[in-house]
PDB file of C-alpha atoms and ligand atoms in Angstrom:
ATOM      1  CA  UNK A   1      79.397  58.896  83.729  1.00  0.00           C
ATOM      2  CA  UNK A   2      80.890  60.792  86.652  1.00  0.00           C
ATOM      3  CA  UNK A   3      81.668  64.777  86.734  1.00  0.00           C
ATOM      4  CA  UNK A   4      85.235  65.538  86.094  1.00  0.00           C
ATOM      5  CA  UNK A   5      87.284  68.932  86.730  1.00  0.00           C
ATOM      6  CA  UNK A   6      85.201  72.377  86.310  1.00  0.00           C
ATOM      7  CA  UNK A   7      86.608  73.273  82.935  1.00  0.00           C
ATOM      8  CA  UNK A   8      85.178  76.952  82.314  1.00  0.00           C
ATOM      9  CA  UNK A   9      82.521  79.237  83.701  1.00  0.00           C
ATOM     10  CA  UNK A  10      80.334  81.109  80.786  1.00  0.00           C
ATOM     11  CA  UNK A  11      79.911  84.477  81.094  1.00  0.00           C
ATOM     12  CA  UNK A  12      77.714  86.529  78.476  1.00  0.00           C
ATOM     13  CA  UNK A  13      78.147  89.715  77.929  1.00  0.00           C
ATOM     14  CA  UNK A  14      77.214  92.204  75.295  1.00  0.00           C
ATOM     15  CA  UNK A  15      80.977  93.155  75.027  1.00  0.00           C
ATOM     16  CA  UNK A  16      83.460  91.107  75.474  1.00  0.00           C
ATOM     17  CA  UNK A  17      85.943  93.799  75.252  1.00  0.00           C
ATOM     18  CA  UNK A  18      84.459  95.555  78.215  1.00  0.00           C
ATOM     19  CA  UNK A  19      84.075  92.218  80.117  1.00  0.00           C
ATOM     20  CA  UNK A  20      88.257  91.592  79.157  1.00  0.00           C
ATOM     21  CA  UNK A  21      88.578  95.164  80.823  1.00  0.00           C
ATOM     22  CA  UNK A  22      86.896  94.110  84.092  1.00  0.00           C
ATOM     23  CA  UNK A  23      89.142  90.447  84.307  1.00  0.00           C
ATOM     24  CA  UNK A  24      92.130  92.605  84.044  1.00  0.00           C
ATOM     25  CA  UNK A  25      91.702  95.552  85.182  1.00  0.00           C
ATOM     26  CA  UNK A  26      89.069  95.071  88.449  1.00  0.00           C
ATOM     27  CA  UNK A  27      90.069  91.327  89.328  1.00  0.00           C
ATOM     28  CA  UNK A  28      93.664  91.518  87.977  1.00  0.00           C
ATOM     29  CA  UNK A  29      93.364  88.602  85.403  1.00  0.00           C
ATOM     30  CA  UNK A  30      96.680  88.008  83.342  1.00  0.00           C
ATOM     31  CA  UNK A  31      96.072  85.534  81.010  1.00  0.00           C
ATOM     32  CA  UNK A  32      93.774  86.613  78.656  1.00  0.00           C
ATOM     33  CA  UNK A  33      93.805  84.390  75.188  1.00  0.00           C
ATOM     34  CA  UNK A  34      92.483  86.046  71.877  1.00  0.00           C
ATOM     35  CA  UNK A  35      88.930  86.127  71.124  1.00  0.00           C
ATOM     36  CA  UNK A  36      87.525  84.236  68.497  1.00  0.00           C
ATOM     37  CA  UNK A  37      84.354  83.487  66.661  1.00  0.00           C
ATOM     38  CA  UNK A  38      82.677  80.192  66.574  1.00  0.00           C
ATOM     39  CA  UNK A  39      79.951  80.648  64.075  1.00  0.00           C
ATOM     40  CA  UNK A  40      78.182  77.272  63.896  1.00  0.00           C
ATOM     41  CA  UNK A  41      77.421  78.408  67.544  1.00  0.00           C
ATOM     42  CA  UNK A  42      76.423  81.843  67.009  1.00  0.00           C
ATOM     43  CA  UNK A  43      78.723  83.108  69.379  1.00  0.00           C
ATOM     44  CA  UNK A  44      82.051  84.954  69.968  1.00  0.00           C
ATOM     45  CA  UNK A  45      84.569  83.492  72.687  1.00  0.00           C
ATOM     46  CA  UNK A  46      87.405  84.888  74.978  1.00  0.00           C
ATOM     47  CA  UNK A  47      88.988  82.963  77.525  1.00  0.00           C
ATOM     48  CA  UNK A  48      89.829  84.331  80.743  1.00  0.00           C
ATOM     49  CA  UNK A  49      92.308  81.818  82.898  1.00  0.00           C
ATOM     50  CA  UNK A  50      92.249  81.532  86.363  1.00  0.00           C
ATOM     51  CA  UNK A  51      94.558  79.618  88.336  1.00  0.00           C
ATOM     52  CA  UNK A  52      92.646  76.311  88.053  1.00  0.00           C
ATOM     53  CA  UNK A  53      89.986  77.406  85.936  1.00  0.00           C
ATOM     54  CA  UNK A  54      89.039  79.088  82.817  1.00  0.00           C
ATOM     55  CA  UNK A  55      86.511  82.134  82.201  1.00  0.00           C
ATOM     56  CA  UNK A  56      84.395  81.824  78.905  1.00  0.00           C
ATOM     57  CA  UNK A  57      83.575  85.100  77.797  1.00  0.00           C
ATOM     58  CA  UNK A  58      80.404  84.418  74.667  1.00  0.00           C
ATOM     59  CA  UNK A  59      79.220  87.685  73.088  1.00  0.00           C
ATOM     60  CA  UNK A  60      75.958  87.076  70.260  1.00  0.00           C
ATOM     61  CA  UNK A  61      77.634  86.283  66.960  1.00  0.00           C
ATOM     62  CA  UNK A  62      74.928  86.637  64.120  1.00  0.00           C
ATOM     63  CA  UNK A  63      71.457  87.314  64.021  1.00  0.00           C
ATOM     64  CA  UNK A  64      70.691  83.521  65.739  1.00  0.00           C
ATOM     65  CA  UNK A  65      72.855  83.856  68.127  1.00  0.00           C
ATOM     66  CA  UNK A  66      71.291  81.870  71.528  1.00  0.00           C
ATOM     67  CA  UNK A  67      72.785  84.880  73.771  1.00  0.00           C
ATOM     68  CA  UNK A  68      70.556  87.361  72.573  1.00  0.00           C
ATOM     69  CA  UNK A  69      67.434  85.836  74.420  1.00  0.00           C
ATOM     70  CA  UNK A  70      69.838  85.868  77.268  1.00  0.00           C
ATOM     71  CA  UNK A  71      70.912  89.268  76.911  1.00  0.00           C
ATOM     72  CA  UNK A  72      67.230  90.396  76.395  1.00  0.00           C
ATOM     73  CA  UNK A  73      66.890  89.108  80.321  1.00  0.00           C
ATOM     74  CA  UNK A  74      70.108  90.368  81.353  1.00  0.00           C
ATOM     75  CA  UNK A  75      71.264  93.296  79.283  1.00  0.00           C
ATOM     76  CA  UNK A  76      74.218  93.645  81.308  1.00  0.00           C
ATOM     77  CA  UNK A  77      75.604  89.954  80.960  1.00  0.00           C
ATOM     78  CA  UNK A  78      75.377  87.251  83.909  1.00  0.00           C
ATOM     79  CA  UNK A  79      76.173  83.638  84.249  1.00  0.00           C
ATOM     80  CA  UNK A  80      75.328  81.573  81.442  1.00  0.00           C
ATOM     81  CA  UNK A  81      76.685  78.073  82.338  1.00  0.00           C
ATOM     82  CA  UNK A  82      78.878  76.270  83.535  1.00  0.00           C
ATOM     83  CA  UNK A  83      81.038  73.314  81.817  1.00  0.00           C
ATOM     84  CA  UNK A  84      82.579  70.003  83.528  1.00  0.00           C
ATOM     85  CA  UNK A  85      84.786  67.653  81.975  1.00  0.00           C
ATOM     86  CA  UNK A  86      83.125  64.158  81.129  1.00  0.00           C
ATOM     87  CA  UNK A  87      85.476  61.289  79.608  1.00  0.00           C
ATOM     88  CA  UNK A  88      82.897  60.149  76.754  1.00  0.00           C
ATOM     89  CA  UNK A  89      80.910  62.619  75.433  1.00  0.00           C
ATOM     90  CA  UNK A  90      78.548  59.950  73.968  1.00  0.00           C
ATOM     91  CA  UNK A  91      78.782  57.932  77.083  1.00  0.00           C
ATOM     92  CA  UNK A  92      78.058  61.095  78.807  1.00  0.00           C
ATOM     93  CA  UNK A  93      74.781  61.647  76.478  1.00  0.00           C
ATOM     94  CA  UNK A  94      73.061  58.267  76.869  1.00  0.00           C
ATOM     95  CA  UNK A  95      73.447  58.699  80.464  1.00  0.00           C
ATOM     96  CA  UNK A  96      71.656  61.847  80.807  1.00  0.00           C
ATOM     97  CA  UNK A  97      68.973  60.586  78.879  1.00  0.00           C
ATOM     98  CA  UNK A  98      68.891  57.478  80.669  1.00  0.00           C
ATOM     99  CA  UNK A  99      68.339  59.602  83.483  1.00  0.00           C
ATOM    100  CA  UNK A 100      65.387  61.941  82.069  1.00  0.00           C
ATOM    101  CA  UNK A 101      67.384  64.858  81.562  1.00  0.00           C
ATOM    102  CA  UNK A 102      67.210  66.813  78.445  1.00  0.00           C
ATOM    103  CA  UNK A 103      70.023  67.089  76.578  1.00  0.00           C
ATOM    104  CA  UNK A 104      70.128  70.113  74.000  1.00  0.00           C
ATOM    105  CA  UNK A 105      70.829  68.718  70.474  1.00  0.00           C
ATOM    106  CA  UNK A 106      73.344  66.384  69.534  1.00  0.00           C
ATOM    107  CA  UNK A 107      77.094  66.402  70.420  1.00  0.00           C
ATOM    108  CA  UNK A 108      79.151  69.482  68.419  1.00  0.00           C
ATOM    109  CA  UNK A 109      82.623  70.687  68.381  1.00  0.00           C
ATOM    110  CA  UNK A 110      83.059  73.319  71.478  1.00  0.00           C
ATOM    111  CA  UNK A 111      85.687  76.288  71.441  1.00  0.00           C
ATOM    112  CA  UNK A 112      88.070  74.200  73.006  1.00  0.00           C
ATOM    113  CA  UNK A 113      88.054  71.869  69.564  1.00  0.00           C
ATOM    114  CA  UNK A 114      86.538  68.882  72.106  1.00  0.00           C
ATOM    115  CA  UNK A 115      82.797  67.671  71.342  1.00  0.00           C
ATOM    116  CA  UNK A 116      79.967  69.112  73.808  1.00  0.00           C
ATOM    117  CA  UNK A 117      76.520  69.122  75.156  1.00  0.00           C
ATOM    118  CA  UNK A 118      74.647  71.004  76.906  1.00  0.00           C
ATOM    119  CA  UNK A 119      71.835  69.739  79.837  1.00  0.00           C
ATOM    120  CA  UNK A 120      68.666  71.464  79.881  1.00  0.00           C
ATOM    121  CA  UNK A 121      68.383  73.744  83.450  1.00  0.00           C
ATOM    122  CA  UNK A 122      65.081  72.428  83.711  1.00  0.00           C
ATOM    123  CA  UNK A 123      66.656  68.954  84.699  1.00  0.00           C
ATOM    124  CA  UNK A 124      69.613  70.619  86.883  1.00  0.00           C
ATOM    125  CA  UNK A 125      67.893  73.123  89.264  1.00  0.00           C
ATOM    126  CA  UNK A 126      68.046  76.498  87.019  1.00  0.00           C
ATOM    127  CA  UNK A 127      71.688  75.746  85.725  1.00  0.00           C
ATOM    128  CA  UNK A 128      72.337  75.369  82.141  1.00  0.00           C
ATOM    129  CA  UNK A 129      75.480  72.558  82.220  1.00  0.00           C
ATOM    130  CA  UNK A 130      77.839  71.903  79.759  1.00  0.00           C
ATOM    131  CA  UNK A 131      79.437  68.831  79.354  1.00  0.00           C
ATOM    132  CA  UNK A 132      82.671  68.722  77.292  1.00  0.00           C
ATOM    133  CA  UNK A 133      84.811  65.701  76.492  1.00  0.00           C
ATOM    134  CA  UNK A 134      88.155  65.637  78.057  1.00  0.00           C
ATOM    135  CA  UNK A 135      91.182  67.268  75.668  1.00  0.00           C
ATOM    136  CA  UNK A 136      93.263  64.427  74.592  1.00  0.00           C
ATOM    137  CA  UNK A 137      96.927  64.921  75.821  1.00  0.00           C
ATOM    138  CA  UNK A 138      95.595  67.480  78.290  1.00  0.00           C
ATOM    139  CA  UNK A 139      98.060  67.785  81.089  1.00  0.00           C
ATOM    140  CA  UNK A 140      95.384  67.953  84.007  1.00  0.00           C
TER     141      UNK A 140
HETATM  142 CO1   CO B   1      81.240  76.848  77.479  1.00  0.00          CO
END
């Protein structure tokens, strides 16, 4: 595989509606999409776009929720991960594990409808990565 465009930053934050406040209101952000829940994840999502990026805003949804160990670290909210665009999400799998990196269950449906995985940041220097196939039709 090869890394294609930065598609989103994750942000968690224990409030997403007081994270929307600082986008808009602090860095000026415009375009500010609905949030939504994504319950097979456990989390709840708001994107944030940036000219040639997106923010992804994840506050805990349920009692599993993975952001409340992160939120435990960092009550405030910090950095969570960040996502890159990979053609083949399978392709992009058996690579990483050809590699000896760890990748984090199997490939699932991501908030932007596209199948994803996530790296372990024990195999990428600290940094939990993303990897999300490519929207089909995408205009990028
Ligand atoms: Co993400």
């Amino acid at each position: 595989m090869t890394i294609g465009r930065l598609n989103h930053v994750g942000i968690a934050t224990p409030s997403i509606e007081k994270s929307i406040a600082l986008y808009r209101d602090l860095l000026g952000a415009t375009k500010i999409h609905e949030p939504f829940d994504l319950p097979p994840q456990g989390v709840r999502v708001c994107f944030v776009d940036t000219p040639n990026s997106q923010i992804e805003l994840i506050e805990p949804y349920g009692e599993n929720s993975p952001i409340h160990a992160f939120l435990a670290k960092n009550p405030a909210g910090g950095q969570h991960h960040v996502c890159f665009e990979v053609a083949d999400i399978h392709a992009a799998k058996a690579d990483m594990e050809a590699k000896g990196a760890k990748v984090l269950g199997e490939p699932r449906i991501g908030a932007h409808g596209t199948p994803v995985i996530f790296v372990h940041p024990r195999d990428m220097g600290g940094v939990l990565v993303e990897l999300m196939e490519t929207p089909k039709g995408d205009g990028h």
